[in-house]
Amino acid sequence: ERLGGVAGNAGLFASADDLAAFAQALLAGGKPILKSSTVARMWAPQTPPTVPTRGLGWRLDAPLAANRAALPPLGAASHLGYTGTGLWLDPLHQVYVVVLSSRLHPDEHGDAGPLRAKVVATVADALGDLPPERLLKAHPDWTPRIAPYLPKAVPAPVLAGIDVLAASDFSALQGLRVGLLTHRAGVDGAGRRSIDALYAAPGVTLAALFSPEHGLSGDREGKIGNDTDARTGLPVYSLYGATRRPTPEMLAGLDALVVDLQDVGTRFYTYASTLGYVMEAAAEQGLPVLVLDRPNPLGGEAVQGPLLDPERRSFTGYWPLPVRHGMTLGELARLFAGETPIPVKLTVIPMAGYRRDLTYEDTGRPWLPPSPNLPSLAATRLYPGVGMVEGAEVSVGRGTEHPFELVGAPWIDAPQLAAALSALQLPGVTFAPDDFTPGTSRYTGLLCHGVRLTITDRQALDTPALGVALAATLYRLYPERFTLDRLLGNMGSQAVLDAIGAGQDWREIRRLWLADLAAFEAVRRKYLLYP
């Protein structure tokens, strides 16, 4: 600045030829520029799995492959420049991409994002699909991060709603200008984003995108602003920022709204509320809503936990559901339309081949994390229980490699808590003393003592009962440290909270919600889509 902007002090400048030589050296191991050990750290994750993945000095990406949306963000490295430049390196394919442009010409207000994204997408599409097993074979030490993305070999893979819609040549949307609410987990069976499938669909005009909590990329925390999708250039309206409902201005010029979200089957996860708000906003504007269905990762049979007190409806509780409702998002949409006064024209595109008794692994679909703190099916399955206690003064492992598989605090006696919980003989789960340091949320950077939870029988596990047992035990052992009233938001039931405060056994407390569950089941049955 002191030289009037004439000095090259914003970074290193080079020609395309020089960058090509640099890229080739790195792909060959780094010599003579860098040590091979340094380059190896460049490709390896250096950040916790609950934040955007970074290597040593580089952003890590999925390899350059046509199905990269369904691959973990590992295996390739990239670096973007302020003026619109970009460099991508893919050692698996031995391919690099160099983009040199100047978004500053002529008025310093250009945007090179769409150009860069389209160049990279063109290269990736030309390279074809990449089985995630190949990525795992190249980097077996990355197994915990890659394993969830591996599709399972099953006799009859389940087709998600987007695949069923595509098989019909998008007939339900022909001639329409549509908006799409989706996120990173919204991909088709080939690993292509639902965004790209709809954008390329003949006879359909995809005109706007909407993102839920955690953003379009699924790795964001906190409020999110509006954005632009780099690959398509479409506007992305955040429904977890300045507004949680689509505004009339966002919906202007649309003929329909499409929803393709991977829900997690838990009442206090916000995607069901976002769906409800979208249905309300669409009804006000006279727009039909089409929901592309996906599996419930907790299964479609178990219905467990206290129902939300009707007066406590909020963004973490759109309707008086139990903690585990056993419904897909498409089924919830049908329930919302049928049980609330939303005059919306609703269409659900069901999955093909789905049954209520299928586990998520049975569907053959890889687990694409819908948020940074549900990186695995184990975390997702424990979430309905462990998530019930995180409103109080404990960490649930956010910012570690095992969120929702850990519960602790700096003031907890780990062996004491593990012994007390083990003595309850909760079916389907074990507890072991453990220490951990959260990377985000409560007690960030502080050593916490507590327990590690391991699922031993997911069919026997009643996760809301687990949440009650955790709350009751923590309150009994540490009444001066653990504030019970802070649990009401996720627990949702004042009667259950009062029973915990009165020292009742978890089995007695569980009986409190059985009659309510039976009444809910009678309502739920009317809206189920699958046998």
Short mmCIF file of C-alpha atoms in Angstrom, two decimals:
data_model
loop_
_atom_site.label_atom_id
_atom_site.label_comp_id
_atom_site.label_asym_id
_atom_site.label_seq_id
_atom_site.Cartn_x
_atom_site.Cartn_y
_atom_site.Cartn_z
CA GLU A 1 0.00 0.00 0.00
CA ARG A 2 2.84 2.42 0.80
CA LEU A 3 4.13 1.96 -2.76
CA GLY A 4 0.76 2.71 -4.30
CA GLY A 5 0.01 -0.88 -5.16
CA VAL A 6 2.90 -1.31 -7.60
CA ALA A 7 4.80 -3.89 -5.53
CA GLY A 8 4.13 -7.63 -5.94
CA ASN A 9 3.74 -8.28 -2.25
CA ALA A 10 0.40 -10.08 -2.25
CA GLY A 11 2.01 -13.39 -3.18
CA LEU A 12 4.22 -15.06 -5.75
CA PHE A 13 3.62 -14.33 -9.40
CA ALA A 14 4.38 -16.73 -12.23
CA SER A 15 3.42 -17.67 -15.75
CA ALA A 16 1.30 -20.66 -16.69
CA ASP A 17 4.43 -22.48 -17.84
CA ASP A 18 6.15 -21.89 -14.50
CA LEU A 19 3.09 -23.05 -12.57
CA ALA A 20 2.90 -26.15 -14.75
CA ALA A 21 6.52 -26.98 -13.91
CA PHE A 22 5.78 -26.39 -10.21
CA ALA A 23 2.70 -28.64 -10.34
CA GLN A 24 4.59 -31.41 -12.13
CA ALA A 25 7.32 -31.28 -9.49
CA LEU A 26 4.81 -31.59 -6.65
CA LEU A 27 2.99 -34.47 -8.33
CA ALA A 28 6.36 -36.21 -8.76
CA GLY A 29 7.12 -35.95 -5.05
CA GLY A 30 8.37 -32.40 -4.71
CA LYS A 31 12.02 -32.65 -5.75
CA PRO A 32 13.99 -30.49 -6.19
CA ILE A 33 11.66 -27.86 -4.70
CA LEU A 34 10.40 -29.58 -1.53
CA LYS A 35 11.13 -32.69 0.47
CA SER A 36 8.82 -35.61 -0.25
CA SER A 37 7.83 -35.69 3.43
CA THR A 38 6.69 -32.07 3.20
CA VAL A 39 4.64 -32.80 0.09
CA ALA A 40 3.07 -35.81 1.81
CA ARG A 41 1.86 -33.51 4.60
CA MET A 42 0.44 -31.21 1.96
CA TRP A 43 -2.00 -33.95 0.85
CA ALA A 44 -2.74 -35.25 4.37
CA PRO A 45 -5.49 -33.73 6.55
CA GLN A 46 -4.08 -31.35 9.15
CA THR A 47 -7.43 -30.21 10.57
CA PRO A 48 -10.14 -31.95 12.63
CA PRO A 49 -12.83 -33.67 10.53
CA THR A 50 -15.48 -31.26 11.82
CA VAL A 51 -14.03 -28.22 10.03
CA PRO A 52 -13.26 -27.71 6.31
CA THR A 53 -10.37 -30.00 5.46
CA ARG A 54 -6.95 -28.43 5.03
CA GLY A 55 -3.53 -29.88 4.32
CA LEU A 56 -0.21 -28.21 5.01
CA GLY A 57 -0.73 -24.84 3.32
CA TRP A 58 -3.35 -26.15 0.87
CA ARG A 59 -7.09 -26.67 0.72
CA LEU A 60 -7.95 -30.35 0.29
CA ASP A 61 -10.57 -31.38 -2.25
CA ALA A 62 -12.08 -34.53 -3.65
CA PRO A 63 -10.06 -35.99 -6.55
CA LEU A 64 -10.83 -34.73 -10.03
CA ALA A 65 -13.55 -37.22 -10.97
CA ALA A 66 -17.05 -37.00 -12.39
CA ASN A 67 -18.51 -38.28 -9.10
CA ARG A 68 -16.43 -35.99 -6.89
CA ALA A 69 -19.54 -34.63 -5.12
CA ALA A 70 -19.96 -38.07 -3.49
CA LEU A 71 -16.27 -38.46 -2.58
CA PRO A 72 -14.60 -37.30 0.64
CA PRO A 73 -12.79 -33.95 0.37
CA LEU A 74 -9.44 -35.71 0.34
CA GLY A 75 -6.95 -36.79 -2.29
CA ALA A 76 -6.46 -33.54 -4.20
CA ALA A 77 -5.13 -30.14 -3.18
CA SER A 78 -5.98 -26.68 -4.41
CA HIS A 79 -5.08 -23.07 -3.85
CA LEU A 80 -7.06 -20.06 -5.01
CA GLY A 81 -5.77 -16.54 -5.62
CA TYR A 82 -7.44 -13.24 -4.80
CA THR A 83 -7.34 -12.04 -8.39
CA GLY A 84 -9.16 -15.11 -9.72
CA THR A 85 -6.30 -17.57 -10.14
CA GLY A 86 -6.38 -21.23 -9.13
CA LEU A 87 -4.19 -24.33 -9.02
CA TRP A 88 -5.53 -27.88 -8.55
CA LEU A 89 -3.33 -30.96 -8.06
CA ASP A 90 -4.63 -34.53 -8.20
CA PRO A 91 -1.89 -37.10 -7.49
CA LEU A 92 -4.25 -40.06 -8.00
CA HIS A 93 -4.76 -39.11 -11.64
CA GLN A 94 -1.45 -37.24 -11.98
CA VAL A 95 -3.47 -34.31 -13.30
CA TYR A 96 -3.16 -30.62 -12.55
CA VAL A 97 -5.24 -27.60 -13.54
CA VAL A 98 -3.93 -24.05 -13.76
CA VAL A 99 -6.31 -21.11 -14.15
CA LEU A 100 -4.85 -17.62 -14.55
CA SER A 101 -7.39 -14.85 -14.80
CA SER A 102 -7.90 -11.37 -13.43
CA ARG A 103 -11.27 -10.66 -11.91
CA LEU A 104 -9.95 -7.14 -11.15
CA HIS A 105 -10.04 -6.07 -14.80
CA PRO A 106 -11.49 -3.64 -15.64
CA ASP A 107 -13.29 -2.39 -12.50
CA GLU A 108 -11.96 -4.61 -9.64
CA HIS A 109 -15.40 -6.13 -9.07
CA GLY A 110 -15.38 -9.26 -11.24
CA ASP A 111 -16.01 -12.84 -10.10
CA ALA A 112 -13.80 -15.62 -11.43
CA GLY A 113 -15.50 -18.31 -9.32
CA PRO A 114 -17.88 -19.61 -12.00
CA LEU A 115 -15.10 -19.78 -14.60
CA ARG A 116 -12.77 -21.68 -12.28
CA ALA A 117 -15.52 -24.07 -11.21
CA LYS A 118 -16.53 -24.83 -14.80
CA VAL A 119 -12.93 -25.48 -15.86
CA VAL A 120 -12.39 -27.89 -12.98
CA ALA A 121 -15.78 -29.54 -13.60
CA THR A 122 -14.95 -30.05 -17.27
CA VAL A 123 -11.66 -31.77 -16.40
CA ALA A 124 -13.32 -33.87 -13.69
CA ASP A 125 -16.15 -34.99 -15.99
CA ALA A 126 -13.63 -35.98 -18.66
CA LEU A 127 -11.76 -38.21 -16.18
CA GLY A 128 -14.89 -40.25 -15.35
CA ASP A 129 -15.91 -41.83 -12.07
CA LEU A 130 -13.48 -42.72 -9.29
CA PRO A 131 -14.37 -45.58 -6.92
CA PRO A 132 -13.73 -44.36 -3.35
CA GLU A 133 -12.06 -47.72 -2.71
CA ARG A 134 -9.20 -46.55 -4.93
CA LEU A 135 -8.73 -43.51 -2.72
CA LEU A 136 -8.71 -45.73 0.36
CA LYS A 137 -6.16 -48.08 -1.23
CA ALA A 138 -3.85 -45.14 -1.93
CA HIS A 139 -4.23 -43.78 1.60
CA PRO A 140 -5.15 -46.56 4.08
CA ASP A 141 -4.17 -44.27 6.97
CA TRP A 142 -7.16 -42.06 6.08
CA THR A 143 -9.62 -44.94 6.68
CA PRO A 144 -11.76 -43.19 9.35
CA ARG A 145 -12.37 -40.26 7.01
CA ILE A 146 -12.93 -42.27 3.85
CA ALA A 147 -14.91 -45.26 5.18
CA PRO A 148 -18.29 -43.48 5.50
CA TYR A 149 -18.15 -42.61 1.79
CA LEU A 150 -17.79 -46.22 0.68
CA PRO A 151 -21.00 -47.57 -0.89
CA LYS A 152 -22.10 -50.95 0.42
CA ALA A 153 -22.52 -53.98 -1.80
CA VAL A 154 -26.20 -54.91 -1.51
CA PRO A 155 -28.44 -57.07 -3.71
CA ALA A 156 -30.82 -54.22 -4.56
CA PRO A 157 -29.51 -50.68 -3.97
CA VAL A 158 -32.17 -48.14 -3.01
CA LEU A 159 -32.82 -45.37 -5.52
CA ALA A 160 -33.27 -41.93 -3.97
CA GLY A 161 -36.00 -39.58 -5.11
CA ILE A 162 -33.65 -37.73 -7.44
CA ASP A 163 -32.85 -40.99 -9.25
CA VAL A 164 -36.54 -41.87 -9.59
CA LEU A 165 -37.27 -38.38 -10.91
CA ALA A 166 -34.45 -38.66 -13.45
CA ALA A 167 -35.72 -42.08 -14.58
CA SER A 168 -39.03 -40.40 -15.45
CA ASP A 169 -37.18 -37.79 -17.56
CA PHE A 170 -38.08 -35.22 -14.90
CA SER A 171 -41.70 -35.41 -16.02
CA ALA A 172 -43.05 -33.77 -12.84
CA LEU A 173 -41.06 -30.62 -13.59
CA GLN A 174 -41.37 -30.32 -17.35
CA GLY A 175 -41.78 -26.75 -18.52
CA LEU A 176 -41.26 -25.33 -15.02
CA ARG A 177 -38.87 -22.77 -13.62
CA VAL A 178 -37.85 -24.21 -10.25
CA GLY A 179 -35.93 -23.48 -7.09
CA LEU A 180 -34.05 -26.24 -5.26
CA LEU A 181 -33.44 -26.57 -1.52
CA THR A 182 -30.49 -28.92 -1.10
CA HIS A 183 -27.00 -29.37 0.32
CA ARG A 184 -23.84 -31.41 -0.08
CA ALA A 185 -25.56 -34.76 0.63
CA GLY A 186 -28.05 -34.15 -2.19
CA VAL A 187 -26.47 -36.34 -4.86
CA ASP A 188 -27.81 -38.97 -7.24
CA GLY A 189 -26.76 -42.59 -7.46
CA ALA A 190 -23.85 -41.70 -9.74
CA GLY A 191 -22.46 -39.18 -7.24
CA ARG A 192 -23.59 -36.16 -9.24
CA ARG A 193 -25.10 -33.23 -7.38
CA SER A 194 -28.87 -32.92 -7.63
CA ILE A 195 -28.12 -29.32 -8.58
CA ASP A 196 -26.26 -30.44 -11.68
CA ALA A 197 -28.84 -33.11 -12.55
CA LEU A 198 -31.67 -30.57 -12.50
CA TYR A 199 -29.57 -27.88 -14.18
CA ALA A 200 -28.93 -30.22 -17.12
CA ALA A 201 -32.45 -31.70 -17.23
CA PRO A 202 -34.17 -31.09 -20.61
CA GLY A 203 -37.34 -29.06 -20.28
CA VAL A 204 -36.54 -27.89 -16.73
CA THR A 205 -35.16 -24.48 -15.80
CA LEU A 206 -33.31 -24.48 -12.48
CA ALA A 207 -33.33 -20.81 -11.52
CA ALA A 208 -32.45 -20.56 -7.81
CA LEU A 209 -30.87 -22.56 -4.99
CA PHE A 210 -31.70 -22.55 -1.29
CA SER A 211 -29.44 -23.88 1.48
CA PRO A 212 -30.33 -25.07 5.02
CA GLU A 213 -28.27 -24.94 8.20
CA HIS A 214 -24.62 -25.84 7.50
CA GLY A 215 -24.88 -24.38 4.00
CA LEU A 216 -24.75 -25.82 0.53
CA SER A 217 -21.40 -27.46 1.30
CA GLY A 218 -22.62 -29.04 4.57
CA ASP A 219 -19.53 -27.93 6.48
CA ARG A 220 -20.51 -24.51 7.83
CA GLU A 221 -21.43 -23.47 11.37
CA GLY A 222 -23.39 -20.43 12.50
CA LYS A 223 -25.32 -17.99 10.36
CA ILE A 224 -24.67 -18.16 6.63
CA GLY A 225 -25.12 -15.41 4.05
CA ASN A 226 -26.45 -15.65 0.53
CA ASP A 227 -23.96 -16.83 -2.07
CA THR A 228 -23.52 -17.96 -5.66
CA ASP A 229 -23.01 -21.54 -6.77
CA ALA A 230 -19.67 -21.44 -8.55
CA ARG A 231 -20.40 -24.24 -10.99
CA THR A 232 -23.81 -23.08 -12.26
CA GLY A 233 -23.65 -19.39 -11.39
CA LEU A 234 -27.08 -19.67 -9.72
CA PRO A 235 -27.94 -17.57 -6.66
CA VAL A 236 -27.89 -19.47 -3.36
CA TYR A 237 -30.34 -18.11 -0.80
CA SER A 238 -29.46 -19.06 2.76
CA LEU A 239 -32.32 -20.20 4.99
CA TYR A 240 -30.01 -20.08 8.00
CA GLY A 241 -28.96 -16.48 8.01
CA ALA A 242 -30.93 -13.26 7.81
CA THR A 243 -34.09 -15.33 7.33
CA ARG A 244 -35.15 -18.92 7.92
CA ARG A 245 -38.03 -18.74 5.47
CA PRO A 246 -37.91 -18.02 1.73
CA THR A 247 -39.05 -14.45 1.13
CA PRO A 248 -41.43 -13.46 -1.69
CA GLU A 249 -38.46 -11.83 -3.43
CA MET A 250 -36.51 -15.11 -3.38
CA LEU A 251 -39.47 -16.98 -4.83
CA ALA A 252 -40.30 -14.42 -7.51
CA GLY A 253 -40.43 -15.92 -11.00
CA LEU A 254 -40.48 -19.55 -9.82
CA ASP A 255 -43.14 -22.11 -10.74
CA ALA A 256 -42.24 -24.72 -8.10
CA LEU A 257 -39.90 -25.56 -5.23
CA VAL A 258 -37.96 -28.84 -5.06
CA VAL A 259 -36.53 -30.17 -1.77
CA ASP A 260 -33.67 -32.69 -1.70
CA LEU A 261 -32.22 -32.91 1.81
CA GLN A 262 -30.69 -35.79 3.76
CA ASP A 263 -32.40 -35.67 7.14
CA VAL A 264 -31.10 -37.49 10.24
CA GLY A 265 -34.35 -38.73 11.78
CA THR A 266 -34.17 -36.65 14.98
CA ARG A 267 -36.84 -34.14 16.02
CA PHE A 268 -34.46 -31.36 17.03
CA TYR A 269 -32.39 -31.46 13.83
CA THR A 270 -33.44 -28.35 11.90
CA TYR A 271 -34.05 -29.71 8.39
CA ALA A 272 -37.64 -30.74 9.13
CA SER A 273 -38.39 -27.20 10.32
CA THR A 274 -36.77 -25.74 7.21
CA LEU A 275 -38.98 -28.04 5.14
CA GLY A 276 -42.06 -26.84 7.04
CA TYR A 277 -41.13 -23.18 6.58
CA VAL A 278 -40.54 -23.73 2.86
CA MET A 279 -43.96 -25.37 2.54
CA GLU A 280 -45.58 -22.43 4.32
CA ALA A 281 -43.80 -19.84 2.14
CA ALA A 282 -44.62 -21.77 -1.04
CA ALA A 283 -48.29 -21.98 -0.06
CA GLU A 284 -48.42 -18.21 0.45
CA GLN A 285 -47.10 -17.70 -3.09
CA GLY A 286 -49.20 -20.45 -4.64
CA LEU A 287 -46.16 -22.56 -5.54
CA PRO A 288 -46.24 -26.37 -5.50
CA VAL A 289 -43.57 -28.24 -3.52
CA LEU A 290 -41.91 -31.45 -4.70
CA VAL A 291 -39.89 -33.45 -2.15
CA LEU A 292 -37.27 -35.92 -3.38
CA ASP A 293 -37.18 -38.57 -0.66
CA ARG A 294 -34.13 -40.12 1.02
CA PRO A 295 -33.65 -42.80 3.71
CA ASN A 296 -33.96 -42.11 7.41
CA PRO A 297 -30.51 -43.15 8.71
CA LEU A 298 -32.07 -44.21 12.03
CA GLY A 299 -34.41 -46.61 10.26
CA GLY A 300 -38.11 -46.48 9.58
CA GLU A 301 -39.51 -48.64 12.37
CA ALA A 302 -38.38 -47.40 15.80
CA VAL A 303 -40.42 -44.51 17.24
CA GLN A 304 -38.92 -43.43 20.55
CA GLY A 305 -38.67 -40.66 23.09
CA PRO A 306 -40.84 -37.91 24.53
CA LEU A 307 -43.06 -35.85 22.26
CA LEU A 308 -42.43 -32.15 22.04
CA ASP A 309 -44.76 -30.14 24.28
CA PRO A 310 -47.09 -28.37 21.80
CA GLU A 311 -46.33 -24.94 23.26
CA ARG A 312 -42.59 -25.43 22.68
CA ARG A 313 -42.70 -25.51 18.89
CA SER A 314 -39.67 -23.72 17.46
CA PHE A 315 -36.97 -24.00 14.81
CA THR A 316 -35.73 -27.15 16.59
CA GLY A 317 -39.25 -28.52 16.86
CA TYR A 318 -41.62 -27.70 14.02
CA TRP A 319 -44.35 -30.15 15.09
CA PRO A 320 -44.96 -32.20 18.28
CA LEU A 321 -42.88 -35.17 17.16
CA PRO A 322 -41.09 -37.69 19.38
CA VAL A 323 -37.30 -37.47 19.47
CA ARG A 324 -37.11 -40.39 17.02
CA HIS A 325 -40.06 -40.25 14.64
CA GLY A 326 -39.12 -43.10 12.26
CA MET A 327 -40.19 -41.15 9.17
CA THR A 328 -38.45 -40.00 6.01
CA LEU A 329 -38.46 -36.33 5.09
CA GLY A 330 -41.05 -37.04 2.39
CA GLU A 331 -43.30 -38.67 4.96
CA LEU A 332 -42.84 -35.73 7.32
CA ALA A 333 -43.86 -33.40 4.50
CA ARG A 334 -47.05 -35.42 4.07
CA LEU A 335 -47.71 -35.23 7.82
CA PHE A 336 -47.10 -31.47 7.93
CA ALA A 337 -49.45 -30.94 4.99
CA GLY A 338 -52.10 -33.19 6.48
CA GLU A 339 -51.98 -32.14 10.14
CA THR A 340 -51.32 -28.39 9.87
CA PRO A 341 -53.26 -25.75 7.93
CA ILE A 342 -50.70 -25.41 5.12
CA PRO A 343 -52.65 -25.16 1.83
CA VAL A 344 -49.72 -26.37 -0.24
CA LYS A 345 -49.81 -28.57 -3.31
CA LEU A 346 -47.38 -31.28 -2.27
CA THR A 347 -45.81 -34.06 -4.32
CA VAL A 348 -43.37 -36.57 -2.86
CA ILE A 349 -41.15 -38.58 -5.22
CA PRO A 350 -40.66 -41.79 -3.21
CA MET A 351 -37.53 -43.88 -3.20
CA ALA A 352 -37.48 -47.11 -5.17
CA GLY A 353 -36.64 -50.33 -3.33
CA TYR A 354 -36.85 -48.87 0.18
CA ARG A 355 -38.40 -50.76 3.10
CA ARG A 356 -38.90 -49.60 6.67
CA ASP A 357 -36.77 -52.42 8.09
CA LEU A 358 -33.68 -51.49 6.08
CA THR A 359 -30.68 -50.08 7.89
CA TYR A 360 -28.84 -47.32 6.11
CA GLU A 361 -26.11 -49.79 5.18
CA ASP A 362 -28.76 -52.00 3.57
CA THR A 363 -29.59 -49.23 1.09
CA GLY A 364 -26.13 -49.41 -0.48
CA ARG A 365 -25.78 -45.64 -0.31
CA PRO A 366 -22.63 -44.06 1.13
CA TRP A 367 -23.06 -41.73 4.10
CA LEU A 368 -22.45 -38.15 2.96
CA PRO A 369 -22.34 -36.04 6.13
CA PRO A 370 -25.18 -33.49 6.13
CA SER A 371 -23.34 -31.43 8.74
CA PRO A 372 -19.79 -31.23 10.10
CA ASN A 373 -20.66 -32.94 13.38
CA LEU A 374 -22.34 -36.02 11.94
CA PRO A 375 -19.41 -37.47 9.98
CA SER A 376 -20.38 -41.09 10.57
CA LEU A 377 -23.43 -43.27 11.04
CA ALA A 378 -22.28 -43.99 14.60
CA ALA A 379 -22.42 -40.28 15.45
CA THR A 380 -25.79 -39.97 13.71
CA ARG A 381 -27.26 -42.91 15.61
CA LEU A 382 -26.10 -41.57 18.99
CA TYR A 383 -27.20 -38.03 18.20
CA PRO A 384 -30.86 -38.38 19.38
CA GLY A 385 -29.64 -39.34 22.85
CA VAL A 386 -26.38 -37.47 23.34
CA GLY A 387 -27.85 -34.40 21.66
CA MET A 388 -30.45 -34.21 24.44
CA VAL A 389 -27.81 -33.21 27.01
CA GLU A 390 -25.61 -30.80 25.07
CA GLY A 391 -27.61 -27.76 26.11
CA ALA A 392 -26.07 -28.09 29.59
CA GLU A 393 -22.47 -27.58 30.68
CA VAL A 394 -20.93 -30.58 28.89
CA SER A 395 -19.11 -31.15 25.64
CA VAL A 396 -20.44 -33.79 23.27
CA GLY A 397 -17.19 -34.05 21.35
CA ARG A 398 -17.79 -31.36 18.75
CA GLY A 399 -14.53 -30.57 17.01
CA THR A 400 -13.08 -34.04 17.66
CA GLU A 401 -12.98 -37.04 15.36
CA HIS A 402 -15.87 -38.62 17.28
CA PRO A 403 -18.64 -36.06 17.88
CA PHE A 404 -21.64 -37.40 19.80
CA GLU A 405 -19.62 -40.48 20.71
CA LEU A 406 -18.11 -38.55 23.62
CA VAL A 407 -19.56 -36.72 26.63
CA GLY A 408 -17.41 -34.88 29.10
CA ALA A 409 -16.30 -31.70 30.85
CA PRO A 410 -13.15 -30.49 32.65
CA TRP A 411 -14.86 -31.06 36.04
CA ILE A 412 -16.08 -34.65 35.48
CA ASP A 413 -14.49 -37.70 37.12
CA ALA A 414 -14.29 -40.00 34.08
CA PRO A 415 -14.07 -43.39 35.88
CA GLN A 416 -16.89 -42.36 38.23
CA LEU A 417 -19.20 -41.35 35.35
CA ALA A 418 -18.37 -44.46 33.31
CA ALA A 419 -19.05 -46.75 36.27
CA ALA A 420 -22.35 -45.02 37.09
CA LEU A 421 -23.60 -45.25 33.52
CA SER A 422 -22.45 -48.85 33.08
CA ALA A 423 -24.34 -49.81 36.24
CA LEU A 424 -27.61 -48.74 34.56
CA GLN A 425 -27.26 -51.64 32.09
CA LEU A 426 -28.68 -49.69 29.16
CA PRO A 427 -29.18 -52.14 26.27
CA GLY A 428 -27.15 -51.68 23.11
CA VAL A 429 -24.44 -49.31 24.38
CA THR A 430 -21.31 -49.39 26.53
CA PHE A 431 -19.39 -46.64 28.33
CA ALA A 432 -15.65 -46.30 28.86
CA PRO A 433 -13.67 -43.52 30.57
CA ASP A 434 -12.03 -41.18 28.08
CA ASP A 435 -10.33 -37.80 27.85
CA PHE A 436 -10.67 -35.50 24.86
CA THR A 437 -10.20 -31.89 23.81
CA PRO A 438 -13.08 -30.29 21.87
CA GLY A 439 -12.08 -28.30 18.82
CA THR A 440 -15.31 -26.29 18.67
CA SER A 441 -18.31 -25.32 20.80
CA ARG A 442 -18.25 -25.69 24.60
CA TYR A 443 -14.83 -26.07 26.28
CA THR A 444 -12.93 -25.47 23.05
CA GLY A 445 -9.25 -26.28 23.61
CA LEU A 446 -9.77 -27.54 27.17
CA LEU A 447 -9.09 -31.09 28.30
CA CYS A 448 -12.40 -32.79 29.10
CA HIS A 449 -12.89 -35.96 31.12
CA GLY A 450 -15.86 -38.17 30.49
CA VAL A 451 -17.02 -41.24 28.61
CA ARG A 452 -16.84 -42.73 25.16
CA LEU A 453 -20.06 -44.38 23.99
CA THR A 454 -19.95 -47.45 21.76
CA ILE A 455 -23.04 -48.96 20.13
CA THR A 456 -23.09 -52.72 20.57
CA ASP A 457 -26.62 -53.43 19.32
CA ARG A 458 -28.31 -50.66 17.34
CA GLN A 459 -31.64 -52.51 17.29
CA ALA A 460 -31.74 -52.76 21.08
CA LEU A 461 -30.55 -49.20 21.68
CA ASP A 462 -33.24 -46.71 22.74
CA THR A 463 -31.35 -43.46 22.18
CA PRO A 464 -33.84 -41.07 23.84
CA ALA A 465 -33.77 -43.33 26.93
CA LEU A 466 -29.98 -43.08 26.72
CA GLY A 467 -30.29 -39.29 26.71
CA VAL A 468 -32.49 -39.41 29.82
CA ALA A 469 -30.02 -41.74 31.54
CA LEU A 470 -27.13 -39.42 30.71
CA ALA A 471 -29.01 -36.39 32.02
CA ALA A 472 -30.15 -38.14 35.20
CA THR A 473 -26.68 -39.48 35.97
CA LEU A 474 -24.89 -36.19 35.34
CA TYR A 475 -27.44 -34.33 37.47
CA ARG A 476 -27.17 -36.86 40.30
CA LEU A 477 -23.36 -36.84 40.34
CA TYR A 478 -22.80 -33.13 39.68
CA PRO A 479 -25.92 -31.16 40.70
CA GLU A 480 -23.93 -27.96 41.23
CA ARG A 481 -22.34 -28.15 37.77
CA PHE A 482 -25.02 -29.61 35.52
CA THR A 483 -27.99 -27.28 34.98
CA LEU A 484 -31.00 -29.44 34.22
CA ASP A 485 -33.25 -26.66 32.91
CA ARG A 486 -30.91 -26.09 29.98
CA LEU A 487 -31.98 -29.43 28.49
CA LEU A 488 -35.58 -28.45 27.87
CA GLY A 489 -34.98 -27.18 24.32
CA ASN A 490 -33.95 -30.53 22.84
CA MET A 491 -35.69 -32.79 25.35
CA GLY A 492 -38.91 -30.93 24.63
CA SER A 493 -40.92 -32.29 27.57
CA GLN A 494 -41.30 -30.52 30.91
CA ALA A 495 -42.76 -33.66 32.48
CA VAL A 496 -39.66 -35.68 31.58
CA LEU A 497 -37.37 -32.94 32.86
CA ASP A 498 -39.29 -32.79 36.15
CA ALA A 499 -39.02 -36.58 36.51
CA ILE A 500 -35.26 -36.41 36.07
CA GLY A 501 -35.08 -33.67 38.67
CA ALA A 502 -37.11 -35.81 41.05
CA GLY A 503 -34.56 -38.62 40.76
CA GLN A 504 -36.74 -41.16 38.96
CA ASP A 505 -35.10 -44.16 37.29
CA TRP A 506 -34.70 -43.98 33.51
CA ARG A 507 -37.04 -46.97 33.06
CA GLU A 508 -39.79 -45.19 34.98
CA ILE A 509 -39.25 -42.02 32.98
CA ARG A 510 -39.44 -43.90 29.69
CA ARG A 511 -42.90 -45.15 30.63
CA LEU A 512 -44.08 -41.53 30.82
CA TRP A 513 -44.06 -41.15 27.03
CA LEU A 514 -45.41 -44.54 25.93
CA ALA A 515 -49.07 -43.43 25.79
CA ASP A 516 -48.12 -40.34 23.79
CA LEU A 517 -46.11 -42.50 21.40
CA ALA A 518 -49.12 -44.76 20.81
CA ALA A 519 -51.25 -41.73 19.91
CA PHE A 520 -48.54 -40.39 17.62
CA GLU A 521 -48.18 -43.76 15.90
CA ALA A 522 -51.88 -43.65 14.95
CA VAL A 523 -51.35 -40.27 13.25
CA ARG A 524 -48.01 -41.27 11.71
CA ARG A 525 -49.46 -44.38 10.09
CA LYS A 526 -51.63 -42.27 7.77
CA TYR A 527 -48.61 -40.69 6.07
CA LEU A 528 -46.18 -43.57 5.63
CA LEU A 529 -45.04 -44.36 2.08
CA TYR A 530 -43.09 -47.59 2.49
CA PRO A 531 -43.93 -51.11 3.70
#
